[in-house]
Coordinates of C-alpha atoms and ligand atoms in Angstrom, one line a residue:
X1 CA 0.0 0.0 0.0
X2 CA 1.2 3.5 -0.9
X3 CA 2.6 5.7 2.0
X4 CA 0.8 8.9 2.8
X5 CA 3.6 10.9 1.4
X6 CA 3.3 9.0 -2.0
X7 CA -0.5 9.5 -1.9
X8 CA -0.4 13.3 -1.3
X9 CA 2.4 13.7 -3.8
X10 CA 0.4 11.8 -6.5
X11 CA -2.8 13.9 -5.8
X12 CA -0.8 17.2 -5.7
X13 CA 0.6 16.3 -9.2
X14 CA -2.9 15.7 -10.5
X15 CA -4.0 19.0 -9.1
X16 CA -0.9 20.8 -10.4
X17 CA -1.6 19.6 -13.9
X18 CA -5.3 20.5 -13.8
X19 CA -4.5 24.0 -12.3
X20 CA -1.9 24.5 -15.1
X21 CA -4.6 23.8 -17.7
X22 CA -7.2 26.0 -16.0
X23 CA -4.8 28.9 -15.8
X24 CA -3.0 29.2 -19.2
X25 CA -0.6 32.0 -19.9
X26 CA -2.0 34.3 -22.5
X27 CA -0.8 37.1 -24.8
X28 CA -2.4 40.6 -25.0
X29 CA -4.0 42.8 -22.3
X30 CA -5.1 40.0 -20.0
X31 CA -1.6 38.4 -19.9
X32 CA -0.7 40.2 -16.8
X33 CA -3.6 39.0 -14.7
X34 CA -3.2 35.5 -16.1
X35 CA 0.5 35.5 -15.1
X36 CA -0.3 36.8 -11.6
X37 CA -3.0 34.0 -11.2
X38 CA -0.4 31.5 -12.2
X39 CA 2.2 33.0 -9.8
X40 CA -0.3 32.8 -6.9
X41 CA -1.7 29.3 -7.7
X42 CA 0.9 27.1 -9.3
X43 CA 4.1 25.4 -8.1
X44 CA 3.7 25.7 -4.4
X45 CA 1.8 24.8 -1.2
X46 CA 1.1 21.5 0.3
X47 CA -2.2 21.1 -1.6
X48 CA -3.8 19.8 1.5
X49 CA -7.3 21.0 0.7
X50 CA -7.5 19.3 -2.7
X51 CA -6.0 16.2 -1.1
X52 CA -8.8 16.1 1.3
X53 CA -11.4 16.6 -1.5
X54 CA -10.0 13.8 -3.7
X55 CA -9.3 11.4 -0.8
X56 CA -12.9 11.9 0.5
X57 CA -14.3 11.3 -2.9
X58 CA -12.1 8.3 -3.5
X59 CA -13.8 6.6 -0.6
X60 CA -16.9 6.5 -2.8
X61 CA -15.1 5.4 -5.9
X62 CA -15.7 8.8 -7.5
X63 CA -13.9 9.4 -10.9
X64 CA -10.8 11.5 -10.3
X65 CA -11.8 13.6 -13.4
X66 CA -14.6 15.0 -11.1
X67 CA -12.9 15.1 -7.7
X68 CA -9.8 16.8 -9.0
X69 CA -12.1 19.7 -10.3
X70 CA -13.6 20.1 -6.7
X71 CA -10.0 20.1 -5.4
X72 CA -8.9 22.7 -7.9
X73 CA -11.9 24.9 -7.0
X74 CA -11.1 24.9 -3.3
X75 CA -7.4 25.5 -3.9
X76 CA -8.2 28.5 -6.1
X77 CA -10.2 29.9 -3.2
X78 CA -7.3 29.2 -0.8
X79 CA -4.8 30.8 -3.2
X80 CA -7.0 33.9 -3.6
X81 CA -7.2 34.2 0.2
X82 CA -3.4 34.0 0.5
X83 CA -2.9 36.6 -2.3
X84 CA -5.3 39.1 -0.6
X85 CA -4.0 38.2 2.9
X86 CA -0.5 39.2 1.9
X87 CA -1.5 42.7 0.6
X88 CA -0.3 45.8 2.5
X89 CA -3.9 46.4 3.7
X90 CA -3.9 43.1 5.4
X91 CA -0.8 41.1 6.6
X92 CA 1.6 43.0 4.4
X93 CA 3.8 39.9 3.7
X94 CA 6.5 39.9 1.1
X95 CA 7.0 36.2 1.1
X96 CA 4.6 33.3 0.3
X97 CA 5.5 29.7 -0.3
X98 CA 9.2 30.8 -0.4
X99 CA 8.7 33.2 -3.3
X100 CA 7.8 36.9 -3.4
X101 CA 4.1 37.3 -2.8
X102 CA 1.9 38.3 -5.8
X103 CA 1.7 42.0 -5.0
X104 CA 5.5 42.1 -4.6
X105 CA 6.1 40.3 -7.9
X106 CA 3.4 42.4 -9.7
X107 CA 1.6 45.2 -7.9
X108 CA -1.3 45.7 -5.5
X109 CA -4.0 46.2 -8.1
X110 CA -2.9 43.2 -10.1
X111 CA -2.8 41.1 -6.9
X112 CA -6.4 42.2 -6.0
X113 CA -7.6 41.3 -9.5
X114 CA -5.8 38.0 -9.7
X115 CA -7.3 37.0 -6.3
X116 CA -10.8 38.1 -7.6
X117 CA -10.4 36.1 -10.8
X118 CA -9.3 33.0 -8.9
X119 CA -12.3 33.3 -6.6
X120 CA -14.6 33.6 -9.5
X121 CA -13.1 30.8 -11.6
X122 CA -13.5 28.4 -8.7
X123 CA -17.3 28.7 -9.1
X124 CA -17.0 28.5 -12.9
X125 CA -15.3 25.2 -12.6
X126 CA -17.9 23.9 -10.2
X127 CA -20.8 25.0 -12.3
X128 CA -19.5 23.4 -15.5
X129 CA -21.1 20.1 -16.6
X130 CA -17.7 18.3 -16.6
X131 CA -17.8 18.5 -12.7
X132 CA -20.9 16.3 -12.5
X133 CA -23.7 15.5 -14.9
X134 CA -26.3 16.2 -12.2
X135 CA -26.9 19.9 -11.8
X136 CA -28.3 19.5 -8.4
X137 CA -25.1 18.0 -7.2
X138 CA -23.0 20.8 -8.8
X139 CA -25.3 23.3 -7.2
X140 CA -25.0 21.7 -3.7
X141 CA -21.2 21.8 -3.9
X142 CA -21.1 25.4 -5.1
X143 CA -23.5 26.3 -2.2
X144 CA -21.2 24.7 0.4
X145 CA -18.2 26.4 -1.1
X146 CA -19.8 29.8 -1.1
X147 CA -20.9 29.5 2.5
X148 CA -17.4 28.3 3.5
X149 CA -15.7 31.1 1.7
X150 CA -17.9 34.1 2.4
X151 CA -19.0 36.3 5.3
X152 CA -20.2 33.4 7.4
X153 CA -16.9 31.5 6.7
X154 CA -13.4 32.5 5.7
X155 CA -14.0 36.2 4.9
X156 CA -15.9 36.5 8.2
X157 CA -13.0 34.9 10.1
X158 CA -10.5 37.3 8.4
X159 CA -12.7 40.3 9.4
X160 CA -12.8 39.2 13.0
X161 CA -9.1 38.6 12.9
X162 CA -8.3 42.0 11.6
X163 CA -10.7 44.2 13.7
X164 CA -11.7 42.3 16.9
X165 CA -9.9 43.2 20.1
X166 CA -8.1 39.9 20.0
X167 CA -6.2 40.4 23.1
X168 CA -9.5 40.0 25.0
X169 CA -10.4 36.7 23.3
X170 CA -10.8 33.6 25.4
X171 CA -10.5 30.0 24.2
X172 CA -14.1 30.0 22.8
X173 CA -13.5 33.2 21.0
X174 CA -10.3 32.1 19.3
X175 CA -11.8 28.7 18.5
X176 CA -14.8 30.4 16.8
X177 CA -12.5 32.8 14.8
X178 CA -10.3 30.0 13.5
X179 CA -13.3 27.7 12.7
X180 CA -14.3 30.5 10.2
X181 CA -10.9 31.7 9.0
X182 CA -9.2 28.4 8.4
X183 CA -11.7 25.7 9.4
X184 CA -14.4 26.5 6.9
X185 CA -12.4 25.8 3.8
X186 CA -10.9 22.6 5.3
X187 CA -14.4 21.5 6.2
X188 CA -15.6 22.2 2.7
X189 CA -12.7 20.2 1.2
X190 CA -13.7 16.9 2.9
X191 CA -17.5 17.6 2.5
X192 CA -17.1 18.7 -1.1
X193 CA -15.3 15.4 -1.8
X194 CA -18.2 13.5 -0.1
X195 CA -20.8 15.4 -2.1
X196 CA -19.0 14.8 -5.5
X197 CA -18.7 11.1 -4.5
X198 CA -22.4 11.1 -3.7
X199 CA -22.0 9.9 -0.1
X200 CA -25.1 9.5 2.1
X201 CA -26.2 12.2 4.6
X202 CA -24.7 10.1 7.4
X203 CA -21.4 9.7 5.6
X204 CA -21.3 13.5 4.9
X205 CA -21.9 14.1 8.6
X206 CA -18.9 11.8 9.5
X207 CA -16.8 13.8 7.1
X208 CA -18.0 17.1 8.6
X209 CA -17.0 16.0 12.1
X210 CA -13.6 14.8 10.9
X211 CA -13.0 18.0 9.1
X212 CA -14.0 20.3 11.9
X213 CA -11.6 18.6 14.3
X214 CA -8.9 18.5 11.7
X215 CA -9.3 22.2 10.9
X216 CA -8.8 23.2 14.5
X217 CA -5.8 20.9 14.9
X218 CA -4.4 22.5 11.7
X219 CA -4.7 26.0 13.2
X220 CA -3.2 25.0 16.5
X221 CA -0.2 23.5 14.7
X222 CA -0.1 26.7 12.6
X223 CA 0.2 28.8 15.8
X224 CA 2.9 26.5 17.1
X225 CA 4.9 26.7 13.8
X226 CA 4.5 30.5 13.8
X227 CA 6.3 30.6 17.2
X228 CA 8.9 27.8 16.7
X229 CA 9.8 27.6 13.0
X230 CA 11.9 30.0 10.9
X231 CA 10.8 31.9 7.8
X232 CA 12.9 29.8 5.5
X233 CA 11.2 26.6 6.6
X234 CA 7.8 28.2 6.6
X235 CA 8.3 29.9 3.3
X236 CA 6.6 33.0 4.9
X237 CA 7.4 35.4 7.7
X238 CA 7.5 33.8 11.2
X239 CA 6.7 35.2 14.6
X240 CA 4.0 37.4 13.4
X241 CA 1.4 36.3 16.0
X242 CA 3.6 37.4 19.0
X243 CA 4.6 40.6 17.2
X244 CA 1.0 41.6 16.8
X245 CA 0.1 40.3 20.3
X246 CA -2.6 38.0 18.8
X247 CA -4.7 35.8 21.0
X248 CA -3.5 32.3 19.9
X249 CA -3.9 28.8 21.2
X250 CA -0.4 29.0 22.6
X251 CA -1.1 32.2 24.5
X252 CA -4.2 30.7 26.0
X253 CA -3.1 27.1 26.5
X254 CA 0.7 27.4 26.7
X255 CA 3.0 25.5 24.3
X256 CA 2.6 22.1 26.0
X257 CA -1.2 22.6 26.4
X258 CA -1.5 23.6 22.7
X259 CA 0.5 20.5 21.6
X260 CA -1.6 18.1 23.6
X261 CA -4.8 19.8 22.4
X262 CA -3.7 19.3 18.8
X263 CA -2.8 15.6 19.4
X264 CA -6.2 15.0 21.1
X265 CA -8.1 16.6 18.1
X266 CA -6.1 14.6 15.6
X267 CA -7.0 11.3 17.4
X268 CA -10.6 12.4 17.7
X269 CA -10.9 13.4 14.1
X270 CA -9.6 10.0 12.9
X271 CA -12.2 8.3 15.1
X272 CA -15.1 9.9 13.1
X273 CA -14.0 7.9 10.1
X274 CA -13.9 4.5 11.8
X275 CA -17.1 3.5 10.0
X276 CA -15.2 3.7 6.6
X277 CA -12.7 1.0 7.6
X278 CA -9.6 0.8 5.3
X279 CA -11.1 3.3 2.9
X280 CA -10.4 6.0 5.4
X281 CA -6.6 5.3 5.6
X282 CA -5.6 8.3 3.3
X283 CA -7.8 10.8 5.3
X284 CA -6.5 9.5 8.6
X285 CA -3.0 9.8 7.2
X286 CA -3.8 13.5 6.4
X287 CA -4.6 14.0 10.1
X288 CA -1.2 12.7 11.1
X289 CA 0.4 14.8 8.4
X290 CA -1.3 18.0 9.8
X291 CA 0.1 17.2 13.3
X292 CA 3.6 16.4 12.2
X293 CA 4.0 19.1 9.4
X294 CA 6.9 21.4 9.6
X295 CA 5.6 24.3 7.4
Ligands
GRG1 C1 -8.1 37.5 2.5 C2 -10.6 36.7 2.5 C3 -9.2 36.6 3.0 C4 -8.9 35.6 3.9 C5 -7.6 35.2 4.3 C6 -6.6 31.9 5.0 C7 -6.4 33.4 5.4 C8 -7.7 34.2 5.4 C9 -5.3 34.0 5.7 C10 -4.0 33.2 5.6 C11 -3.2 33.6 6.9 C12 -2.8 32.4 7.6 C13 -1.4 32.2 7.7 C14 -3.7 31.6 8.2 C15 -3.3 30.4 9.0 C16 -3.7 29.2 8.4 C17 -3.4 29.0 6.9 C18 -4.6 29.3 6.0 C19 -2.2 28.8 6.5 C20 -1.9 28.5 5.1 O1 -2.4 27.3 4.6 P1 -1.4 26.1 4.2 O2 -0.4 25.9 5.3 O3 -0.7 26.8 3.0 O4 -2.2 24.9 3.8 P2 -0.1 26.2 1.7 O5 0.9 27.2 1.1 O6 0.6 24.9 2.0 O7 -1.3 26.0 0.7

């Protein structure tokens, strides 16, 4: 049986090829935004979200030609969020995935437009008939992704993160913020995979529970890495949370407390998938990967 590393590498290659085809370079006046979209979306990142979508769909023997499209859609939303998050008006980061961020390589206006275009194209991909012949299923997936990405999801989380008096946040407040900011897209990834694979309502609920615990574990590990890893390993600036005096899981639980909370969540998230038996091995592997990741 393939190792987790081999499986995620194989999925990432499929996603890379599909993204490359969805985002061709072009001549003429649109060339600049097309290049910026490519800069922000290709050749980088762990591709965790598309992996979750494809691995969840694989459990239901869904054709990869369908699930990879769902994976590309969520990765495009993720990449748009990173491009906008790096802008001077937000985190003002010069480095992303070890390369100059999109606004540094191009300019602010191009970065805004490239992010907008990736966001829009994600829904174009989901709406197209190649994603699934049943328009009801395409619509259900697009609805989930819209909810996960918008005001009641990632955008809402980012808004709270920027403007709330975070210093005052308790554990419940930080958990809620992170459930929206990072958790919502991770949740969509597994659920979107279940929907494209035509899982039953109970199976989608199991995937939802898995992804909610996984998303929180992912964020706790992110907080730990921000404090312990260097910028070269992370491929982005480190130590930003402490610099901005953000309320993080480490600040609230201490380093040891944060590590044991993440470990507990990873074990719990895997247990939600026990009903799938051996079919859940890749998704359970993703949970261990999230816990052990170094960037
Ligand atoms: C701008 C609407 C808008 C939202 C931005 C996701 C986000 C919200 C900001 C990113 C800031 C950040 C570092 C959040 C912590 C968790 C996170 C999303 C990390 C990056 O995801 P990875 O580690 O990145 O999966 P790669 O590069 O591997 O894809």
